[in-house]
CSV table of C-alpha atoms and ligand atoms in Angstrom, one decimal:
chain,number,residue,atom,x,y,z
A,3,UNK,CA,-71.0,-1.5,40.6
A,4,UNK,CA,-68.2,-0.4,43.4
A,5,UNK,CA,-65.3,-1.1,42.9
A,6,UNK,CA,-61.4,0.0,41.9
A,7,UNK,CA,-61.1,1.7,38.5
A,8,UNK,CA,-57.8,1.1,37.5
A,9,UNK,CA,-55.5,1.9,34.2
A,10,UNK,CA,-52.5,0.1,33.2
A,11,UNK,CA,-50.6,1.2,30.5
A,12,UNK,CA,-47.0,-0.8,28.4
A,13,UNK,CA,-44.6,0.9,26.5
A,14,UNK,CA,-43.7,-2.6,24.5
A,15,UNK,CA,-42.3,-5.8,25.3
A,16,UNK,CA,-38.5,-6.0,23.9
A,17,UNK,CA,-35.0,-5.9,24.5
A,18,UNK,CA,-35.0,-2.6,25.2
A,19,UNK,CA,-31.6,0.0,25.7
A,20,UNK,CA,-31.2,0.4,29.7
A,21,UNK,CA,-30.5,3.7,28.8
A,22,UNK,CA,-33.5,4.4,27.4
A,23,UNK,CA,-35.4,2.4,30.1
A,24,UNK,CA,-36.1,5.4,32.6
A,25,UNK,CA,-37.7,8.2,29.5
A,26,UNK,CA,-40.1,4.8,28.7
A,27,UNK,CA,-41.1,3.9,32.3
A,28,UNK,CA,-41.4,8.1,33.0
A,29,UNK,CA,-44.0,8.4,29.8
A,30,UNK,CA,-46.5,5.5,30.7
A,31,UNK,CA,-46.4,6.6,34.3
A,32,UNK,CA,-47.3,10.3,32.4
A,33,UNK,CA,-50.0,8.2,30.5
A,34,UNK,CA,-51.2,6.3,33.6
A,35,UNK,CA,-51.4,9.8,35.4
A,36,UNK,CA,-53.6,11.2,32.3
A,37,UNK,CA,-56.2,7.9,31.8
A,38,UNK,CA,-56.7,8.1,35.8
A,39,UNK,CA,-58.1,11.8,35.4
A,40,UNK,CA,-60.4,10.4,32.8
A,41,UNK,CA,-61.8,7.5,35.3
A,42,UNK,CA,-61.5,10.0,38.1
A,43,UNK,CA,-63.9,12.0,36.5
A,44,UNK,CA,-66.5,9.4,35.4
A,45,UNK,CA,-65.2,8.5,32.0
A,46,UNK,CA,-65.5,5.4,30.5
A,47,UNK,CA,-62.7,2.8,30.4
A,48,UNK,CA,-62.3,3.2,26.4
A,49,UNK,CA,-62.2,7.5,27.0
A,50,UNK,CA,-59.1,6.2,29.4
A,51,UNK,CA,-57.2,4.0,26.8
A,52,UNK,CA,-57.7,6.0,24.2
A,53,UNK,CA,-56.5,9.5,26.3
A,54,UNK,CA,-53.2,7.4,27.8
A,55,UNK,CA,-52.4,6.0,24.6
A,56,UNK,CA,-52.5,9.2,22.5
A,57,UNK,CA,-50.2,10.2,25.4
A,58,UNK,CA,-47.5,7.5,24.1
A,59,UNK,CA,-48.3,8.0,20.3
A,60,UNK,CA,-47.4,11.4,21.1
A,61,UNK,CA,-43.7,11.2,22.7
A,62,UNK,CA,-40.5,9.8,21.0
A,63,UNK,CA,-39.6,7.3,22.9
A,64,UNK,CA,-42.1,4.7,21.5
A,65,UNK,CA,-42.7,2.9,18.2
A,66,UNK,CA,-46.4,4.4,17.7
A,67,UNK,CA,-47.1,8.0,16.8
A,68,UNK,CA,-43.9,9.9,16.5
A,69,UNK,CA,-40.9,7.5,16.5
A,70,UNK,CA,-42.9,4.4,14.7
A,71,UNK,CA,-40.5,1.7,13.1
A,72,UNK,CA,-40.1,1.8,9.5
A,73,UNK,CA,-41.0,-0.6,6.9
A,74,UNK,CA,-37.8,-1.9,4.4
A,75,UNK,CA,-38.9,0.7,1.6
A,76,UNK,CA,-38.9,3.2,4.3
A,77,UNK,CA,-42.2,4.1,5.0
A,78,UNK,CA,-44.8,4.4,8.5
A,79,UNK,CA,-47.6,2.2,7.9
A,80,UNK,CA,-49.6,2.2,11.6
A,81,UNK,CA,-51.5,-0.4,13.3
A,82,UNK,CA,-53.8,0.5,15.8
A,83,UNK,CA,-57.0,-1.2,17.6
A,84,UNK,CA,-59.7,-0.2,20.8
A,85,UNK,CA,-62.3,-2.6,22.0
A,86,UNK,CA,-65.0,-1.8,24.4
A,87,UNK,CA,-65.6,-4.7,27.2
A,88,UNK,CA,-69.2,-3.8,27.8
A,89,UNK,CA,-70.7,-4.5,24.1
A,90,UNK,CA,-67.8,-6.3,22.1
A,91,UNK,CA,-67.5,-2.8,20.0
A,92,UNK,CA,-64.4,-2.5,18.3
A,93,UNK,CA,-62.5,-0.5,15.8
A,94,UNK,CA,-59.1,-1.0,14.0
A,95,UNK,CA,-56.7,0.7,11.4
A,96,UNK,CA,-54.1,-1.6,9.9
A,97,UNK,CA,-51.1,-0.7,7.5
A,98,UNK,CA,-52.7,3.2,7.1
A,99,UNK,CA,-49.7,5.6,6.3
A,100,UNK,CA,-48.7,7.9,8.0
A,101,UNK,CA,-50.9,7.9,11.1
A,102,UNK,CA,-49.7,10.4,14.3
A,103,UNK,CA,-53.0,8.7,16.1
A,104,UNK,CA,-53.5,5.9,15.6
A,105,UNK,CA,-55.6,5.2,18.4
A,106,UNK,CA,-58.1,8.0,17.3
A,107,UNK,CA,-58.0,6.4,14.2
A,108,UNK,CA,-59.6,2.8,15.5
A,109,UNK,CA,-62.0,4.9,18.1
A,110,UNK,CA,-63.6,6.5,14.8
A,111,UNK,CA,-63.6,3.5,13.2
A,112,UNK,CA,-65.4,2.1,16.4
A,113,UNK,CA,-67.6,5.2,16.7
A,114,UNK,CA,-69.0,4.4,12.9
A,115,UNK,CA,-70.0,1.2,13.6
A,116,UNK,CA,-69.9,0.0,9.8
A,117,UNK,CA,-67.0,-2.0,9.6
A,118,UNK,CA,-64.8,-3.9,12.1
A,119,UNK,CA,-60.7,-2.4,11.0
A,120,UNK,CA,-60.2,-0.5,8.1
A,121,UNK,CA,-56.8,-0.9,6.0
A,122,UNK,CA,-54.3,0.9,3.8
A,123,UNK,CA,-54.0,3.8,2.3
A,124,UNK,CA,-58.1,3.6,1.1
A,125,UNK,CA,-58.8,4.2,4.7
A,126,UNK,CA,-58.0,7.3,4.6
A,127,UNK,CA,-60.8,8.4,2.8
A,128,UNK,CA,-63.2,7.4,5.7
A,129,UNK,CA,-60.5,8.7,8.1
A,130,UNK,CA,-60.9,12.0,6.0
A,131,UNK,CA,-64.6,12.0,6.1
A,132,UNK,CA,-64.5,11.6,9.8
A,133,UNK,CA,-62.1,14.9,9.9
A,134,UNK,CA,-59.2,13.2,10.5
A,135,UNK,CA,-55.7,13.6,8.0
A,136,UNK,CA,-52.4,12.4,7.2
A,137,UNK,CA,-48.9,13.3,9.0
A,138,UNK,CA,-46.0,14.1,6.7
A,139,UNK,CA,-43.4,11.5,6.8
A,140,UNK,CA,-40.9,14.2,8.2
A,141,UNK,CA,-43.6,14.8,11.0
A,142,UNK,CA,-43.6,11.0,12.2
A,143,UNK,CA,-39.9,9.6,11.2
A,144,UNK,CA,-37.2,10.4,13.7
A,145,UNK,CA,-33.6,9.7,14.0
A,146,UNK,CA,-34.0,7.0,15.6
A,147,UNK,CA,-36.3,5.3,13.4
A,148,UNK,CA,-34.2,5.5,10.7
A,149,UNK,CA,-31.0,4.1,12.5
A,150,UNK,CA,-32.9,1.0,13.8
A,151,UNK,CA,-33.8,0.2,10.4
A,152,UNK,CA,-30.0,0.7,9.0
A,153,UNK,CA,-29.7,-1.7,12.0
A,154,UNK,CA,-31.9,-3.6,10.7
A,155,UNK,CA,-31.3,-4.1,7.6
A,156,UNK,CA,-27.7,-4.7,8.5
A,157,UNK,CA,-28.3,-7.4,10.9
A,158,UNK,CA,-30.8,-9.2,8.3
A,159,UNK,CA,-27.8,-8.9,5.8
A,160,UNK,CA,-26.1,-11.0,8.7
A,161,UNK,CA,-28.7,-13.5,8.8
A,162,UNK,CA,-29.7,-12.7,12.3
A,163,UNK,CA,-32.6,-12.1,14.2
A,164,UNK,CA,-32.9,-10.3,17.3
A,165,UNK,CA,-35.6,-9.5,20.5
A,166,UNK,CA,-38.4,-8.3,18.8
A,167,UNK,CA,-38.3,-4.1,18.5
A,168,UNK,CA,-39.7,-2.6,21.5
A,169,UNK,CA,-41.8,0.6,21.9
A,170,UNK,CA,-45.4,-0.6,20.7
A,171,UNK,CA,-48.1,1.0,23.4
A,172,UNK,CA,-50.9,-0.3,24.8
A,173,UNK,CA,-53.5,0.7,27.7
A,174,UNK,CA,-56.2,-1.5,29.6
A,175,UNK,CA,-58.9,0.1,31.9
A,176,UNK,CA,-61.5,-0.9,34.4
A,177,UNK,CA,-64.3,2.2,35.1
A,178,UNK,CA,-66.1,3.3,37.7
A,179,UNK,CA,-69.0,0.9,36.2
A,180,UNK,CA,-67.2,-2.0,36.0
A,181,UNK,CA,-66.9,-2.2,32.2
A,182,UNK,CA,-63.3,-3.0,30.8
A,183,UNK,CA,-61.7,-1.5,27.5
A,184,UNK,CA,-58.1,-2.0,25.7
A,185,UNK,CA,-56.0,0.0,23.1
A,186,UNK,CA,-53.2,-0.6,21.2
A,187,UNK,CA,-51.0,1.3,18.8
A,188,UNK,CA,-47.6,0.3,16.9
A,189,UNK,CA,-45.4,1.3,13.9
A,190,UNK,CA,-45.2,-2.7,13.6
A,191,UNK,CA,-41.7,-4.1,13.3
A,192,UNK,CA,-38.8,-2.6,11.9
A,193,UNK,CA,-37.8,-4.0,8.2
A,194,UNK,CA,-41.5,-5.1,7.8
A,195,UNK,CA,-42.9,-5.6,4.1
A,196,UNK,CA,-45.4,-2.8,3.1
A,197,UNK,CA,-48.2,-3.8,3.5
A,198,UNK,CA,-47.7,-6.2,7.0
A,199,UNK,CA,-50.2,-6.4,9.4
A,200,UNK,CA,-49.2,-7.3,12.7
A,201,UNK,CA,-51.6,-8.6,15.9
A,202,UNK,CA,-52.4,-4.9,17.1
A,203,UNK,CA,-55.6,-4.5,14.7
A,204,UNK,CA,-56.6,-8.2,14.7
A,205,UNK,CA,-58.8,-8.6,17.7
A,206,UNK,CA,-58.4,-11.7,20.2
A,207,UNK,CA,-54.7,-11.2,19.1
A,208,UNK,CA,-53.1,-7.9,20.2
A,209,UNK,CA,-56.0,-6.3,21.8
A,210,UNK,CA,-59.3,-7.4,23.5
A,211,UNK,CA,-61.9,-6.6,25.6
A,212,UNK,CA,-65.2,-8.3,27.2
A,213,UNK,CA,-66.7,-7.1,30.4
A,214,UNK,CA,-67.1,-11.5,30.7
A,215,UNK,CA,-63.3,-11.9,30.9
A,216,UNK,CA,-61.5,-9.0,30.9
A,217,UNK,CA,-59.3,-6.4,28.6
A,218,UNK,CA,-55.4,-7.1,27.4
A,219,UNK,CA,-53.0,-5.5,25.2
A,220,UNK,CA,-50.3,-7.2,23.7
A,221,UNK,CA,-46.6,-6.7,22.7
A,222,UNK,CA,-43.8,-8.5,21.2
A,223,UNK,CA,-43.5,-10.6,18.0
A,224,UNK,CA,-46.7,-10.1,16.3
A,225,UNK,CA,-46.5,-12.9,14.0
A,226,UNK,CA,-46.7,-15.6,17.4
A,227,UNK,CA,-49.2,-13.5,19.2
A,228,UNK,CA,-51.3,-13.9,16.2
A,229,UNK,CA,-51.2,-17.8,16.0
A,230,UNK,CA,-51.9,-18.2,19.7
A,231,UNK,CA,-54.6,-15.5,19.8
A,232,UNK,CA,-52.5,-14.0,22.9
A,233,UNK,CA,-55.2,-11.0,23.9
A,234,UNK,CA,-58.4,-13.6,23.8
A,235,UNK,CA,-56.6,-16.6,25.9
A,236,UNK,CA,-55.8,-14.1,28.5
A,237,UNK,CA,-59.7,-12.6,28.6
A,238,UNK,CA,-61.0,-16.1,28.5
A,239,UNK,CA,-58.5,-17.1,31.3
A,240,UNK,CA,-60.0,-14.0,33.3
A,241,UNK,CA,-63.0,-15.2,33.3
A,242,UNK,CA,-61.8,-18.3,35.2
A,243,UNK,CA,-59.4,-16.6,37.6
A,244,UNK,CA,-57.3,-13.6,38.4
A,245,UNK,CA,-55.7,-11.3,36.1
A,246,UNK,CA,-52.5,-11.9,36.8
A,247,UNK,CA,-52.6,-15.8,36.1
A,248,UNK,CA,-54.4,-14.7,32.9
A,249,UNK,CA,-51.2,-12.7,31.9
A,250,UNK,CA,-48.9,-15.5,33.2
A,251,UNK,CA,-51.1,-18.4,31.2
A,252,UNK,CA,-51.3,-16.0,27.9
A,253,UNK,CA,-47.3,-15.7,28.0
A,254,UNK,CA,-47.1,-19.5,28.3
A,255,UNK,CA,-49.1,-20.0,25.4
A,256,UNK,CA,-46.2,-18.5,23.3
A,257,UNK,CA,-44.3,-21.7,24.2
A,258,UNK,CA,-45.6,-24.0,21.5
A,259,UNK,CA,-44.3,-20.7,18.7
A,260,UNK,CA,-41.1,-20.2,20.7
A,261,UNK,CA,-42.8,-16.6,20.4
A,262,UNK,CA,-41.7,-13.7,22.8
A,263,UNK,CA,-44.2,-10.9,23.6
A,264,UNK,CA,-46.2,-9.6,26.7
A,265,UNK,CA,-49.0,-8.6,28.1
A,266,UNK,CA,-51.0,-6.1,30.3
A,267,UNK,CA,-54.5,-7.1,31.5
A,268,UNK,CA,-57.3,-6.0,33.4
A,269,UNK,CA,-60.6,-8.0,34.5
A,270,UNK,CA,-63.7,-6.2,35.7
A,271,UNK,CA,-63.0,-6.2,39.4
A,272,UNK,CA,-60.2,-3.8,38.7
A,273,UNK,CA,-57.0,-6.9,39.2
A,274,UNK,CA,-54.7,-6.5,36.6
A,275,UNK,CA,-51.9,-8.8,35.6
A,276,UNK,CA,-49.0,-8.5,33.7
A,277,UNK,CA,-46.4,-10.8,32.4
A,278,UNK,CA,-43.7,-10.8,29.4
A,279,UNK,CA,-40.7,-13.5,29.0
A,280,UNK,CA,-39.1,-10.3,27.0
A,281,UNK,CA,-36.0,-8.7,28.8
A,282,UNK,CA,-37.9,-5.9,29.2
A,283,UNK,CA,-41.6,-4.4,29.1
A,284,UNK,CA,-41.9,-0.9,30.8
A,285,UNK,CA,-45.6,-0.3,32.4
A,286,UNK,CA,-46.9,2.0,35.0
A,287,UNK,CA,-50.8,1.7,36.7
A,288,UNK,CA,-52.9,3.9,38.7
A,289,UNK,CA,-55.9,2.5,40.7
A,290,UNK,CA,-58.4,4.1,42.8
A,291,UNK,CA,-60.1,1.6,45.0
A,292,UNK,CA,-63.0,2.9,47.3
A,293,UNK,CA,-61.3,2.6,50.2
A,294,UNK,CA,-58.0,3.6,48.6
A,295,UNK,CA,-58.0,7.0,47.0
A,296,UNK,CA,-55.1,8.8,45.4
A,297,UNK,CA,-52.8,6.1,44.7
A,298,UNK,CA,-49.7,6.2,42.6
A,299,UNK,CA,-48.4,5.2,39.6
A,300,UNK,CA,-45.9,2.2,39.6
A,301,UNK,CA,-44.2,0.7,37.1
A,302,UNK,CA,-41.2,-2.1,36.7
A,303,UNK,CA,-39.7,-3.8,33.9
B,11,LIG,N1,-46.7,-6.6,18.2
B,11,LIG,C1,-46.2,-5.6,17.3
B,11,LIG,C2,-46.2,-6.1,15.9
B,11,LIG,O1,-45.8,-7.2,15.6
B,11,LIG,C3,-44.8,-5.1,17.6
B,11,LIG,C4,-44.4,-4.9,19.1
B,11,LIG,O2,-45.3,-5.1,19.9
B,11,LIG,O3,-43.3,-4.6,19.4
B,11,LIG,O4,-46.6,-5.3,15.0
C-alpha cells in the first residue's frame, strides 16, 4: 500500500507550566524526528512508537521514565501499553516499580504473546526472564517529582483538585504498509494509591490500535478516559471518517464524565487528528507522503 507514513507523538494533556512548555514541545519534536528514521527506513509502525516513546521515557521533562509522578507513599509504579493495528497484538505493564522503559516493558510483554498486560511487582519476574531489570528509585525520582507531590499532597489537604498532571507520553504511527500501531507510557497521577492503574495499560482506554479504524493514545484524567473507553471511540470513529473528527468526537465523549484528557490519532491512510479540551497538550508529527518527502516536525499546544 502507498501511501504517507506518518508519526505523531504527545507529551500529555494538562495544565502545564508555560515555562516549561518549549523543553516539552522541543522533546516530542526530538521523538517525532527519531520514530520517522524508523518508518524512513522500513520499520514497522510499532518499531516507531516504541523508539519515540523511549525517546520521552528517557528525558525529564515528562511523567514516564525519568521524572514519573509519585504515588502518596512515595513510590514509581509505571503504566505502559503498545498495540499493533495489523493483528490486535498487544502488550501492557501496569503498577510495575520502578520501570525507566516502560514501553519496552509492554513490547516484551507483546512479543511473548502469553498474556495480555502483566502487573505489579510479580511482573518483574517475567520482565527479568526477558532480560530486562529494575531502576533504583534515585535513578527515576527527580526534583521535580518530589515537589509536585508536596504540591500535591498540600492542595489535597486543601480539598482541592486541579488540571490533571501533565507529562504522560504517547506515540501513534502509520508505516510504509499501511498498518497502524500506538504506545503509551506514564508514572500515573501524582498522589495515586499504590497500586492504581490508570487507562494507559487498559486497551480501548488509553491506547489502541486496528489497521480497521486506526491507532490513538490518550492523556488526561485516567479515571474518565477509562469509563468512556476514549482510545476505542476514536478508532471506531476512524473507521467512519477522518482522524481528526475521531479525535474531536473521542474528546466529546468526556462530556457526559466532565472528564478532561486528549488525544493523538492516526488512521491507516496516514491522517492524523488531535484534540484535547486541556489547557495544554504539547505534540510534534513527521509525515512522509509520496509525493512529499522530507517534511518537518510541527507541533502546537
Ligand atoms: N492518563 C494518565 C493516568 O491517569 C495520566 C496522564 O495522562 O496525565 O494514569
Amino acid at each position: 500500500m502507498s501511501g504517507a507514513a506518518m508519526i505523531l507523538v504527545h507529551g500529555g494533556a494538562g495544565d502545564m507550566d508555560p515555562a516549561r512548555e518549549g523543553d516539552a514541545i522541543a522533546g516530542c519534536e526530538k521523538a517525532a524526528r527519531v520514530g520517522d528514521a524508523v518508518l524512513r527506513q522500513g520499520g514497522a509502525a510499532l518499531d516507531a512508537v516504541v523508539a519515540a516513546v523511549r525517546v520521552l521515557e528517557e528525558l525529564p521533562h515528562y511523567n514516564a521514565g525519568v521524572g514519573a509522578v509519585l504515588s502518596r507513599e512515595g513510590t514509581v509504579e509505571v503504566d505502559a501499553a503498545v498495540m499493533r493495528g495489523s493483528d490486535l497484538a498487544v502488550g501492557a505493564i501496569a503498577a510495575v516499580p520502578n520501570a525507566a522503559n516502560g514501553v519496552e516493558l509492554a513490547r516484551a510483554v507483546l512479543e511473548d504473546g502469553e498474556h495480555a498486560l502483566l502487573s505489579g511487582e510479580a511482573a518483574w519476574r517475567f520482565l527479568r526472564e526477558s532480560g530486562f531489570y529494575p531502576a533504583t528509585a534515585d535513578e527515576l525520582i527527580t526534583e521535580r517529582s518530589r515537589r509536585r507531590l508536596e504540591a500535591e499532597r498540600a492542595r489535597r489537604a486543601m480539598g482541592s483538585l486541579g488540571e490533571p498532571d501533565p507529562g504522560t507520553v504517547g506515540a501513534v504511527a502509520r508505516d510504509n504498509s499501511g498498518s497502524v500501531a500506538a504506545a503509551t507510557s506514564t508514572g500515573g497521577t501524582t498522589f495515586k494509591r499504590a497500586g492504581r492503574i490508570g487507562d494507559t495499560p487498559l486497551f480501548g482506554c488509553g491506547t489502541y490500535a486496528d489497521d480497521r479504524g486506526g491507532a490513538a493514545s490518550a492523556t488526561g484524567h485516567g479515571e474518565s478516559i477509562i469509563r468512556v473507553a476514549m482510545a476505542h471511540v476514536a478508532s471506531v470513529a476512524m473507521a467512519r471518517g477522518d482522524a481528526q473528527a475521531a479525535a474531536e468526537a473521542a474528546v466529546a465523549a468526556l462530556d457526559r464524565v466532565k472528564g478532561r484528557a486528549g488525544i493523538i490519532c492516526v488512521d491507516p491512510a496516514g491522517r492524523i487528528g488531535i484534540a484535547h479540551n486541556t489547557r495544554s497538550m504539547p505534540v510534534a508529527w513527521m509525515g512522509t507522503a509520496d509525493d512529499e518527502p522530507g517534511s518537518q516536525a510541527r507541533a502546537k499546544r
